[in-house]
Coordinates of C-alpha atoms in Angstrom, one line a residue:
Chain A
X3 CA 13.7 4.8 -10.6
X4 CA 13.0 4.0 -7.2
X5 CA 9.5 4.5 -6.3
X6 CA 8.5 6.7 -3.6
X7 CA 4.6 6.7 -3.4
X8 CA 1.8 4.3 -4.2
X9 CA -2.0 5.3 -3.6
X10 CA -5.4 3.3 -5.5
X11 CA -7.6 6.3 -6.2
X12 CA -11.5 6.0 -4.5
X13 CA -12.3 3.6 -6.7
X14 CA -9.5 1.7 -7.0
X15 CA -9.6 1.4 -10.9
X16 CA -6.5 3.6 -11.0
X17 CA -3.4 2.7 -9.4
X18 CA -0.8 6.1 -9.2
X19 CA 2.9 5.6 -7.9
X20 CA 5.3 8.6 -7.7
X21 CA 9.0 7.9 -7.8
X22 CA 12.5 9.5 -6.8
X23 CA 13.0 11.1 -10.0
X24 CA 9.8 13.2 -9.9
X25 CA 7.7 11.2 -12.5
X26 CA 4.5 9.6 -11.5
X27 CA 2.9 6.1 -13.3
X28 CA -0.7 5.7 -13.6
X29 CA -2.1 2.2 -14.3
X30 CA -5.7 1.0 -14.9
X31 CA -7.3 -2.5 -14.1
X32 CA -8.6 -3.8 -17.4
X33 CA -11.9 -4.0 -18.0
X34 CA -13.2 -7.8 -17.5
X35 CA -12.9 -8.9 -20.7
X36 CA -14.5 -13.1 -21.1
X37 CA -11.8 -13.5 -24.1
X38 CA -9.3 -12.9 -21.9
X39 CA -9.9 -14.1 -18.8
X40 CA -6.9 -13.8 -17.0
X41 CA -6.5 -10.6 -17.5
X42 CA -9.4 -9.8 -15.5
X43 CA -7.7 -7.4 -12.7
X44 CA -4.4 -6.5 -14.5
X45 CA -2.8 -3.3 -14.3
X46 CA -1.8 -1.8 -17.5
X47 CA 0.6 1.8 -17.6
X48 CA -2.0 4.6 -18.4
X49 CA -0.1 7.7 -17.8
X50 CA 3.4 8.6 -17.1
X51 CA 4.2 12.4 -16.4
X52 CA 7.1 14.2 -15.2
X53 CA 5.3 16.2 -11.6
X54 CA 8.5 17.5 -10.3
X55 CA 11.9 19.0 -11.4
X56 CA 15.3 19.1 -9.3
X57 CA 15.5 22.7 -8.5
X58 CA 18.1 24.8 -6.2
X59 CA 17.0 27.7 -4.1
X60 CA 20.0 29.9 -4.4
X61 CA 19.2 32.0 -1.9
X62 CA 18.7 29.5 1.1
X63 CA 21.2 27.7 -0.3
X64 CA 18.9 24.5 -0.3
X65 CA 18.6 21.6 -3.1
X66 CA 15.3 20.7 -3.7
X67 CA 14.8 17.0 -4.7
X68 CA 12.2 16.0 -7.8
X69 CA 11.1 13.4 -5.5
X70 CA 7.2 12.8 -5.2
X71 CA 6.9 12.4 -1.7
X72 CA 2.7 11.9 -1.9
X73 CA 0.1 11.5 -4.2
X74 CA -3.3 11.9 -2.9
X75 CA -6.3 11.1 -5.5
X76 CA -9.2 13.6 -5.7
X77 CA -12.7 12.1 -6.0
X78 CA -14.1 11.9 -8.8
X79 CA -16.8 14.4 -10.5
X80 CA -16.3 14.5 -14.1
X81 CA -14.8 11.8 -16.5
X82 CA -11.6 13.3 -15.8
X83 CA -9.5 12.1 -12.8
X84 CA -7.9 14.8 -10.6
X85 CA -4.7 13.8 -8.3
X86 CA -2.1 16.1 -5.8
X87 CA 1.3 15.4 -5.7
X88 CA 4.1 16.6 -3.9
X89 CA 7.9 16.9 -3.4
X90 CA 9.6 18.2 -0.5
X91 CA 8.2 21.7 -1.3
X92 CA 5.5 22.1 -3.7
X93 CA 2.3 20.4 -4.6
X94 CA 0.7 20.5 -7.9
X95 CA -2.7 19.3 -8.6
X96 CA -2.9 17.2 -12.4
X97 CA -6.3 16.8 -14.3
X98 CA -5.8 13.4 -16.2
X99 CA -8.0 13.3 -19.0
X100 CA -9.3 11.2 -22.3
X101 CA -9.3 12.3 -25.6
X102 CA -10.5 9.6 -28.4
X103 CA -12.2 11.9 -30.4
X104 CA -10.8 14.1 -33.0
X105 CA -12.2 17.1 -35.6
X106 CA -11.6 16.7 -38.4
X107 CA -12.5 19.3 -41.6
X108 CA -11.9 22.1 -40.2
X109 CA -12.4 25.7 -42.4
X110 CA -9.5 27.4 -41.7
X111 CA -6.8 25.1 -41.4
X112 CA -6.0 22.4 -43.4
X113 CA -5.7 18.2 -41.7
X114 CA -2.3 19.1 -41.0
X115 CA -2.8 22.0 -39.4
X116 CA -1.5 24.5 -41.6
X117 CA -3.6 27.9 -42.3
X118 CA -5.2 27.7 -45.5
X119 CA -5.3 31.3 -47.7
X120 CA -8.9 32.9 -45.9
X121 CA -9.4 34.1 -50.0
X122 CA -9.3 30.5 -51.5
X123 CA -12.2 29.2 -49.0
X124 CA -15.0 29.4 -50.9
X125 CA -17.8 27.2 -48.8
X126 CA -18.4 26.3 -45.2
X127 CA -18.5 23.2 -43.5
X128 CA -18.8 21.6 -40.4
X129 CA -16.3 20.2 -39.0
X130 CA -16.9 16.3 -37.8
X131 CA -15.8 14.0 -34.9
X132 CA -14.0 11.1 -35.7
X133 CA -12.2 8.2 -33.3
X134 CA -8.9 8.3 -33.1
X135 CA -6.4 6.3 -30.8
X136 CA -7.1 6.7 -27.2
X137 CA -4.6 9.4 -25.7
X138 CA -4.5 10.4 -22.2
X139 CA -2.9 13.6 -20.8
X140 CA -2.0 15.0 -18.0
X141 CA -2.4 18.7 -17.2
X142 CA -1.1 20.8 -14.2
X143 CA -3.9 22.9 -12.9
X144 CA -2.8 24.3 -9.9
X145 CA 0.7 24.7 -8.0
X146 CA 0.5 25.4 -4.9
X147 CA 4.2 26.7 -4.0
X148 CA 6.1 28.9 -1.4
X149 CA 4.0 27.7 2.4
X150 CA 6.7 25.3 3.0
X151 CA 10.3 26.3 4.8
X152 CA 10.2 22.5 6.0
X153 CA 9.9 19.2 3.9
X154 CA 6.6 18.7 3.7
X155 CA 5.8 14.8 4.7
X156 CA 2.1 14.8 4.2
X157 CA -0.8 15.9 2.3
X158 CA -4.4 14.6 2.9
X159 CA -7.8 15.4 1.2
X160 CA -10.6 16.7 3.3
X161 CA -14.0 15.0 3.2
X162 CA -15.4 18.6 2.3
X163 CA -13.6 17.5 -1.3
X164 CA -12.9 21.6 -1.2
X165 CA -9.6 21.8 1.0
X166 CA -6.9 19.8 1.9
X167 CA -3.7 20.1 4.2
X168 CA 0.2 19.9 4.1
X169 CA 2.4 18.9 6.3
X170 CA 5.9 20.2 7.3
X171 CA 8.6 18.8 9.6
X172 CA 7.3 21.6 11.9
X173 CA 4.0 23.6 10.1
X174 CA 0.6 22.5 8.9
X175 CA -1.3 24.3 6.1
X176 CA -4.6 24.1 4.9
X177 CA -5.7 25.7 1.2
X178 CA -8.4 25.8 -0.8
X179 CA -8.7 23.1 -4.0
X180 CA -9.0 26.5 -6.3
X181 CA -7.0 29.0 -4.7
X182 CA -3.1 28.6 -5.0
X183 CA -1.9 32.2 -3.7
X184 CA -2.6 32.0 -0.1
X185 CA -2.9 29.0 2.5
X186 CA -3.7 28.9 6.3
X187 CA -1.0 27.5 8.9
X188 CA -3.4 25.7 11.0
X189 CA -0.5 23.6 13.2
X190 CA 3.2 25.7 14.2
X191 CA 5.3 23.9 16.7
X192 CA 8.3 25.6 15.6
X193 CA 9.9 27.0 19.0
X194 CA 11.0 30.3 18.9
X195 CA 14.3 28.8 20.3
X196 CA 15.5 26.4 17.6
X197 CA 17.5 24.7 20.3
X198 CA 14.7 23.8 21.9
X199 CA 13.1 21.9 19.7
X200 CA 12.0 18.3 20.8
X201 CA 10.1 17.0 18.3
X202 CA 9.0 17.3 14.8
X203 CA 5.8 16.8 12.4
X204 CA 6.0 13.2 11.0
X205 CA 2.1 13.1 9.4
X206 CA -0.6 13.9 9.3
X207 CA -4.6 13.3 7.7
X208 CA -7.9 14.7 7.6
X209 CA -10.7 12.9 9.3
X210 CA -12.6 10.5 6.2
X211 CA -15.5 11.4 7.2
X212 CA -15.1 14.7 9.9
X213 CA -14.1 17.8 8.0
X214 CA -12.9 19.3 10.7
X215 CA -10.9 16.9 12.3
X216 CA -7.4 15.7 11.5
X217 CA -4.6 14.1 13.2
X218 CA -1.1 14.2 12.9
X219 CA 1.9 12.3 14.4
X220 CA 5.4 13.5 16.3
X221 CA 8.7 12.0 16.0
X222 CA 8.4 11.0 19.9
X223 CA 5.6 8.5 19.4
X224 CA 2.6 10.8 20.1
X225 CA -0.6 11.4 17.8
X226 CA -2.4 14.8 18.6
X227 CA -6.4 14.8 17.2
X228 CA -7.5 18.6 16.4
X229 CA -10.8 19.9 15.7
X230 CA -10.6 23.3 13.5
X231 CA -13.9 24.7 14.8
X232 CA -12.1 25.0 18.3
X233 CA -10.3 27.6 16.9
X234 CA -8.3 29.1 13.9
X235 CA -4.8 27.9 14.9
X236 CA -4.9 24.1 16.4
X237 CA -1.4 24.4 18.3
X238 CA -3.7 23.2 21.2
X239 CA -5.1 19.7 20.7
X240 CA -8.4 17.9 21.8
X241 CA -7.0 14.7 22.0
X242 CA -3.5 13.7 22.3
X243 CA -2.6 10.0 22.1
X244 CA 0.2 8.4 23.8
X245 CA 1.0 5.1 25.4
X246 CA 2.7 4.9 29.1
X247 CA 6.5 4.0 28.4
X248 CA 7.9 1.7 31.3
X249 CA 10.7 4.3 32.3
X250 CA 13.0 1.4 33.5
X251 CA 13.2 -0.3 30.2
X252 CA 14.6 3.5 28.4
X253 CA 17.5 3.4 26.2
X254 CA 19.4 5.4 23.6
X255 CA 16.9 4.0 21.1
X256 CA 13.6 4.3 22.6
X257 CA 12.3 7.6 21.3
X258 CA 14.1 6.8 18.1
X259 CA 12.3 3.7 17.5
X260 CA 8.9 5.4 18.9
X261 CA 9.1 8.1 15.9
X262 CA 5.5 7.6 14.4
X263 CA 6.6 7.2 10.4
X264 CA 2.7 6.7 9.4
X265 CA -0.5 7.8 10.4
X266 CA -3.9 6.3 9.0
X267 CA -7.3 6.5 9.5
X268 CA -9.2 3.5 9.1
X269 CA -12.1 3.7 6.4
X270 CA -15.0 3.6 9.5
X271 CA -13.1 6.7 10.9
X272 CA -13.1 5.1 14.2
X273 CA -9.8 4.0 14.4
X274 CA -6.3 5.3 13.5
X275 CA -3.2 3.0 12.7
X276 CA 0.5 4.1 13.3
X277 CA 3.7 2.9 12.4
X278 CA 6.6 3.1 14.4
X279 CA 9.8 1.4 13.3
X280 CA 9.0 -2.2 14.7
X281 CA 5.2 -2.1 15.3
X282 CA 2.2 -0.9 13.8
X283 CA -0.4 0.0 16.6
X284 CA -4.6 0.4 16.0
X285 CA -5.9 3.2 18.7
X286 CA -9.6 3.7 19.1
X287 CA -10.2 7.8 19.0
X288 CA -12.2 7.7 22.1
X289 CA -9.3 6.1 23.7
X290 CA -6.2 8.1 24.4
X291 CA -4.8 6.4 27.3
X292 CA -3.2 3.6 24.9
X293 CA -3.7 1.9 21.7
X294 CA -6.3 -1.0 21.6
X295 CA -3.7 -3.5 19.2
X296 CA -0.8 -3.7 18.6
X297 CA 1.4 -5.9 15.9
X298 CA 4.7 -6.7 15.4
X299 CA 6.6 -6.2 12.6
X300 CA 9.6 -7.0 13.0
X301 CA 10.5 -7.7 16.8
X302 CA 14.0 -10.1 16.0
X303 CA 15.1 -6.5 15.1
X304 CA 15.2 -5.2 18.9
X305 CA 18.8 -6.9 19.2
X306 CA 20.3 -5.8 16.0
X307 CA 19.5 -1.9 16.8
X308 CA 22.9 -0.4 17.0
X309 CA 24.1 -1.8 13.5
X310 CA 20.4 -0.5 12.2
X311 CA 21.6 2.4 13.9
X312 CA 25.1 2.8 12.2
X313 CA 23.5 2.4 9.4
X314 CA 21.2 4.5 9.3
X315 CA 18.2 1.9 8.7
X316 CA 16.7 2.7 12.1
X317 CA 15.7 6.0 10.3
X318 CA 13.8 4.0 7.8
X319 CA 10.0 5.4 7.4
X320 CA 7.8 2.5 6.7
X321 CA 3.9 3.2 5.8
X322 CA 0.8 1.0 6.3
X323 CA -2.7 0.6 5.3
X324 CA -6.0 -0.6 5.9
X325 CA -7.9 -2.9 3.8
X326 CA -11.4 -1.6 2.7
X327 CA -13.3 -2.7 5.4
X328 CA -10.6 -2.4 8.3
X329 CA -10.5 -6.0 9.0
X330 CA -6.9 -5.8 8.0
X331 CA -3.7 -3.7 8.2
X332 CA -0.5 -4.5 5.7
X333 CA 2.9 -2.9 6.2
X334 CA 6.1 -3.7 4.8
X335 CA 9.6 -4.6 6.0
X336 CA 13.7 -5.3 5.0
X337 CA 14.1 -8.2 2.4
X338 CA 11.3 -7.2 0.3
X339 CA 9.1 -8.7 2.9
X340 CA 6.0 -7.2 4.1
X341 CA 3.2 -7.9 6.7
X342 CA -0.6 -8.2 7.0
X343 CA -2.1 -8.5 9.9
X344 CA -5.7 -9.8 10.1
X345 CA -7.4 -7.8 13.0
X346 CA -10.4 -10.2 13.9
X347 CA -8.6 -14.0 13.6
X348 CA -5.6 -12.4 15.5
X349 CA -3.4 -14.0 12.7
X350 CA -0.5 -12.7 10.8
X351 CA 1.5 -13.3 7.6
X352 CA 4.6 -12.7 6.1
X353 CA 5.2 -12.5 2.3
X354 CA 7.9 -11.7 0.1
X355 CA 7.8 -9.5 -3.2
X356 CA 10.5 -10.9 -5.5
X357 CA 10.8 -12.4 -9.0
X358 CA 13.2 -14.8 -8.4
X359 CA 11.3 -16.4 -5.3
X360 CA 7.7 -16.7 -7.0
X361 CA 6.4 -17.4 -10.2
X362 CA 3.7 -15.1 -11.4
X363 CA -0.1 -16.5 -11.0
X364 CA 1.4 -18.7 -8.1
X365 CA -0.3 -17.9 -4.7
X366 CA 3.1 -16.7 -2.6
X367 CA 4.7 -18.9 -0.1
X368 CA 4.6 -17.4 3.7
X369 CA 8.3 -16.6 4.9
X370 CA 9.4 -17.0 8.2
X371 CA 12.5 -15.6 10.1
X372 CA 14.5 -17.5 12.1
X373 CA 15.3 -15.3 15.5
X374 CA 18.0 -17.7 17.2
X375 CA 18.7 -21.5 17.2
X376 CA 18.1 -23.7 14.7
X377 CA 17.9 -22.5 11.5
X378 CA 14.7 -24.7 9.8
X379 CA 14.4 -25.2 6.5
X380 CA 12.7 -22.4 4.3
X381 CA 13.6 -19.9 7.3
X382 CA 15.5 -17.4 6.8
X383 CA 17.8 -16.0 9.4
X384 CA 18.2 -12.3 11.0
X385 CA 21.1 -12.2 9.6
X386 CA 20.7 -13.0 6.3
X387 CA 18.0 -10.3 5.8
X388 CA 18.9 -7.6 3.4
X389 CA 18.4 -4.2 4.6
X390 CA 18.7 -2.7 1.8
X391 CA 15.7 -4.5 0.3
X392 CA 12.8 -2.3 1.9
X393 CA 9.5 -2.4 1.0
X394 CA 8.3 1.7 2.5
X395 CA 5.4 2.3 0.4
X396 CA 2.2 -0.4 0.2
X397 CA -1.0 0.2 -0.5
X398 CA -4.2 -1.7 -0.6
X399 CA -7.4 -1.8 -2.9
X400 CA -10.2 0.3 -1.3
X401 CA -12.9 -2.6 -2.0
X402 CA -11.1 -5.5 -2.9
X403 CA -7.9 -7.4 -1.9
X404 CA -5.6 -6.5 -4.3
X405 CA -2.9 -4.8 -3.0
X406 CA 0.6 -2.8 -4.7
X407 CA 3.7 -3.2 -2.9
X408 CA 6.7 -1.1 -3.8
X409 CA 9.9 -2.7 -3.6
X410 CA 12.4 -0.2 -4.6
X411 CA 12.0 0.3 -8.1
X412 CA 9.9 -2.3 -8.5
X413 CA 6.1 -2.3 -8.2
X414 CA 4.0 -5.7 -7.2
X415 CA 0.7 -6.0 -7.5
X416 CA -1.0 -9.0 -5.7
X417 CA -4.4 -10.4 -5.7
X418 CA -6.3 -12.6 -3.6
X419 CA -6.3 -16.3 -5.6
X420 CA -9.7 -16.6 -8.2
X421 CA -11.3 -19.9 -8.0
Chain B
X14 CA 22.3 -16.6 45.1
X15 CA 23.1 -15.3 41.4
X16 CA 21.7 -12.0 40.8
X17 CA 19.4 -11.5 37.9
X18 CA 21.1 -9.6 36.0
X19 CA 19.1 -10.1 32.3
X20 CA 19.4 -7.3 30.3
X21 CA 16.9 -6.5 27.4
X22 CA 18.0 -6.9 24.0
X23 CA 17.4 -3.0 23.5
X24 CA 19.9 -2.2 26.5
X25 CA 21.9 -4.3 25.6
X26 CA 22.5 -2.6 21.7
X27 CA 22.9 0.4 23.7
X28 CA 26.1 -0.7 25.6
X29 CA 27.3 -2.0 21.8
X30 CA 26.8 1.8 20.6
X31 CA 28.4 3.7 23.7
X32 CA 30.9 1.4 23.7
X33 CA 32.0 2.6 20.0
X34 CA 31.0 6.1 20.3
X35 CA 32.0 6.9 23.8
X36 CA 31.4 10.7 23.4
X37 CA 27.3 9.6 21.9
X38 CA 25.9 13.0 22.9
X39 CA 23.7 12.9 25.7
X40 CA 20.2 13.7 24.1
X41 CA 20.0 11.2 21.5
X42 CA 16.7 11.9 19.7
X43 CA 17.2 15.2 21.0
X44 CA 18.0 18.8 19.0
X45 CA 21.1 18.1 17.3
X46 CA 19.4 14.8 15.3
X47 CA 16.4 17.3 14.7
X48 CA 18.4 20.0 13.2
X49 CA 19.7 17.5 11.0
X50 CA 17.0 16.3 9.8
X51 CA 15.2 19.7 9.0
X52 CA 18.6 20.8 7.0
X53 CA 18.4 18.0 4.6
X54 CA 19.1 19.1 1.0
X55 CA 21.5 22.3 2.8
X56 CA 24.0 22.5 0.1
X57 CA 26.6 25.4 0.9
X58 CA 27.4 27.6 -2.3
X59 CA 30.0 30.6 -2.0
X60 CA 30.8 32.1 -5.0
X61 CA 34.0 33.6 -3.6
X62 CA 35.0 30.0 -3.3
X63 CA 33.9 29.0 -6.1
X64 CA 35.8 31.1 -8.1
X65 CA 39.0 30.6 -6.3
X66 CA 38.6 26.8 -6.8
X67 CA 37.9 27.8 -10.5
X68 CA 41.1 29.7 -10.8
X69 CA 42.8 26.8 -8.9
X70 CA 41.7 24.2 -11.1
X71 CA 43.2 25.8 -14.4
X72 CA 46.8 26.0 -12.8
X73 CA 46.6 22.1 -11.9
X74 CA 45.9 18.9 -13.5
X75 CA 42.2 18.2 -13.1
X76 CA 41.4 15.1 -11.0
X77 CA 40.4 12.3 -12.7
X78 CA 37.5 11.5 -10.7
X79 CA 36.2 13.2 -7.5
X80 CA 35.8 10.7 -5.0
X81 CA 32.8 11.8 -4.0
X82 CA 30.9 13.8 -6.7
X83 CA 27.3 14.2 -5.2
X84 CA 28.8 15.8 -1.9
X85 CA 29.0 19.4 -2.0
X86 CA 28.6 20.9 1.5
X87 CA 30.7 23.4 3.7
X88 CA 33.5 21.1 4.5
X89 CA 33.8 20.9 0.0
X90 CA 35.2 23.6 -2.2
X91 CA 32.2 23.1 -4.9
X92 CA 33.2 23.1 -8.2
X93 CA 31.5 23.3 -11.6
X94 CA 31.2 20.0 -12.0
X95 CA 30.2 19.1 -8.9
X96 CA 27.1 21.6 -8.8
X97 CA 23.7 19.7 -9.5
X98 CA 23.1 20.5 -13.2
X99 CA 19.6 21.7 -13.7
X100 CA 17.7 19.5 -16.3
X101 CA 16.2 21.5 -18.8
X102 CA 12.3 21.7 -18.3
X103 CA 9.6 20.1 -20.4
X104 CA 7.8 23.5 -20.7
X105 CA 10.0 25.7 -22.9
X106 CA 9.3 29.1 -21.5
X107 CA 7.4 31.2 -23.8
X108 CA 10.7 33.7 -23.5
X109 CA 12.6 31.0 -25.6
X110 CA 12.8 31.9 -28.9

């Protein structure tokens, strides 16, 4: 099924991808293991789980799609593993957990499990622990349903590891880790006039390292920063973000293509990156006059924007990510290409997840497309480029440079060549 | 003199689009794309339709294939086959015998 979410969890041992069809994968990096060298760093399945199920709200007349829209890892605290995931209007929170231990002589029951007659036991034992095959399940322990009337786009886990918030088209709620019967709207930009509404929710995050601080993006291009302590319902922002638009280069597309699809912090917390349809843009918090970088994606598309408009591609909602120490930012693009962009050296790449075009354990070959002119060999031209081949969802290992790239129903994971 | 007349690549796409959709509404990222996008997943069910189309459908021949089978919206009579079926859930409810 096509996959809809990839996130690494804190540590980045655990790899969880959520798809259309409401199931979520978990894979785990293998353990080094000197027998098996090259196997150091491979991602084996771990977990699979059905999250979501297709369900129809008669009474608003509204389909609900199974589709896991987010997964957001929990930190750890116990040897389980705790993760949130969402569809467009409910989030559930899953304990994965081990079991490779089993009793095993027990006094009322016999090994199969069937109830032995109380009058034929005539001694006591203990019953003992014995290994069995490792078996890992998943568990819902919360559902957190009924604060949405929008499709919520977002959820992000608060550095107070207590709360965390949702995000709607047009609300923002916070809750409480334990407490599934009651949330606060923190962010309502619904107008009381539905025909005046301008703009919509597009994400949003908690702070890494503020609790009460979080940002979230607008559909026109503009990141508002809000600080909860300022009061109980943020509709007013400390900082809002926006870069100066030259009014005499406006057209049709302009606040189409300035529709913010991602929002990320950076790990520091100084710095946020957003995507908008051909750029992804670093801003500095203490700077909201304009951002302080910003890198193309994907500029050849400026002249092919009223096909991308007709079909419906301009709409796309890409996502990026830092690397673990922010040196980097990674985002993806049409023909299962995707971008990183190394902050400090100013340089760029572009790489292409495919079977056909690389070979497994061989370092990938940098693509290049060919805007106009002569074609070159090995480029590929505008033209050519398959829209329907687009990588949405990336996501890169918190310490190391390994990195998952989703490319439709196909997940890639990369890593940086061993010597 | 020739007058310099470049256009950017961006205006340019947008005389391409009002050139095929002349009557492009005038607020393009404006209320009516908004409202679209917030009524994703609307499917219209009526059951007075419904039933009529369910009557209907027993004095006729039954189509062979819908054209379009996931569409059911107001413009669609639904009918029983087109209506999302619900998949039955992992978690038998303790109800179930």
């Amino acid at each position: 099924d096509i996959i809809s979410t990839v996130e690494f969890n804190y540590s980045g041992d655990l790899l969880a991808t959520g798809d259309k069809g409401g199931r979520v994968v978990i894979f785990q990096r293998e353990q080094e293991n000197k027998s098996r060298p090259h196997s150091r760093g491979e991602y084996n399945v771990y977990s699979t789980f059905q999250s979501h199920e297709p369900e129809f709200d008669y009474l608003k007349s509204l389909e609900i799609e199974e589709k896991i829209n987010k997964i957001r890892w929990l930190p750890q605290q116990n040897a389980a593993h705790f993760l949130l995931s969402t569809n467009d209007k409910t989030i559930k929170l899953w304990k994965i957990s081990e079991r490779d231990k089993r009793a095993e002589g027990y006094n009322l029951k016999d090994e199969d499990g069937r109830l032995r007659d109380p009058f034929r036991i005539t001694a006591l034992r203990v019953p003992i622990l014995k290994p069995m095959d490792l078996m890992v399940e998943a568990s819902p322990r919360r559902i957190f349903a009924n604060a949405h009337t929008y499709h919520i786009n977002s959820i992000s886990v608060n550095s107070d590891h207590e709360t965390y918030l949702s995000a709607d088209d047009l609300r923002i709620n916070l809750w409480h880790l334990e407490i599934t019967d009651r949330s606060f709207n923190i962010v309502d930009i619904k107008p009381v006039n539905m025909e005046e509404l301008t703009e919509v929710i597009t994400a949003a995050e908690f702070h890494p390292l503020q609790c009460n601080v979080f940002v979230y993006s607008s559909s026109k291009g503009t990141i508002r920063l809000c600080d909860m302590r300022s009061s109980a319902l943020c509709d007013r922002h400390s900082k809002f973000f926006e870069e100066p638009e030259d009014p005499s280069s406006r057209s049709f597309f302009s606040e189409i293509i300035s529709s913010i699809s991602d929002v990320k912090f950076s790990h520091s917390g100084r710095y946020m990156m957003t995507r908008d349809y051909l750029s992804v843009k670093v801003w500095d918090l203490n700077m909201e006059s304009r951002p302080v970088e910003t890198h193309q994606v994907h500029e050849y598309l400026r002249s092919k924007l009223c096909s991308l408009y007709e079909n419906d591609c301009i709409f796309d909602k890409f996502e990026g990510c830092w690397n673990g120490s922010d040196s980097a930012i990674m985002t993806g693009s049409y023909n299962n290409f995707f971008r990183m962009f190394d902050r400090s050296t100013r340089r760029d790449v572009t790489l292409e997840a495919s079977r056909e075009n690389s070979k497994p354990r061989a370092s990938l070959k940098p693509r290049k497309v060919c805007t106009g002119g002569k074609r070159k060999k090995d480029e590929i031209s505008v033209d050519s480029l398959d829209f329907n081949k687009k990588i949405l969802h990336t996501a890169w290992h918190p310490a190391e440079n390994i990195i998952a790239v989703a490319a439709t129903n196909n997940l890639y994971i990369f890593q940086d060549k061993v010597n | 003199e020739m007058e310099d007349k470049v256009t950017s690549p961006e205006k340019a796409e947008e005389a391409k689009l009002k050139a095929r959709y002349p009557h492009l509404g005038q607020k393009p990222g404006g209320s009516d794309f908004l409202r679209k996008r917030l009524q994703k997943g609307q499917k219209y069910f009526d059951s007075g339709d419904y039933n009529m189309a369910k009557a209907k459908m027993k004095n006729k021949q039954l189509p062979t294939a819908a054209p379009d089978k996931t569409e059911v919206t107001g413009d669609h009579i639904p009918t029983p086959q087109d209506l999302p079926q619900r998949k039955p859930s992992l978690v038998a409810s303790k109800l179930a015998g």
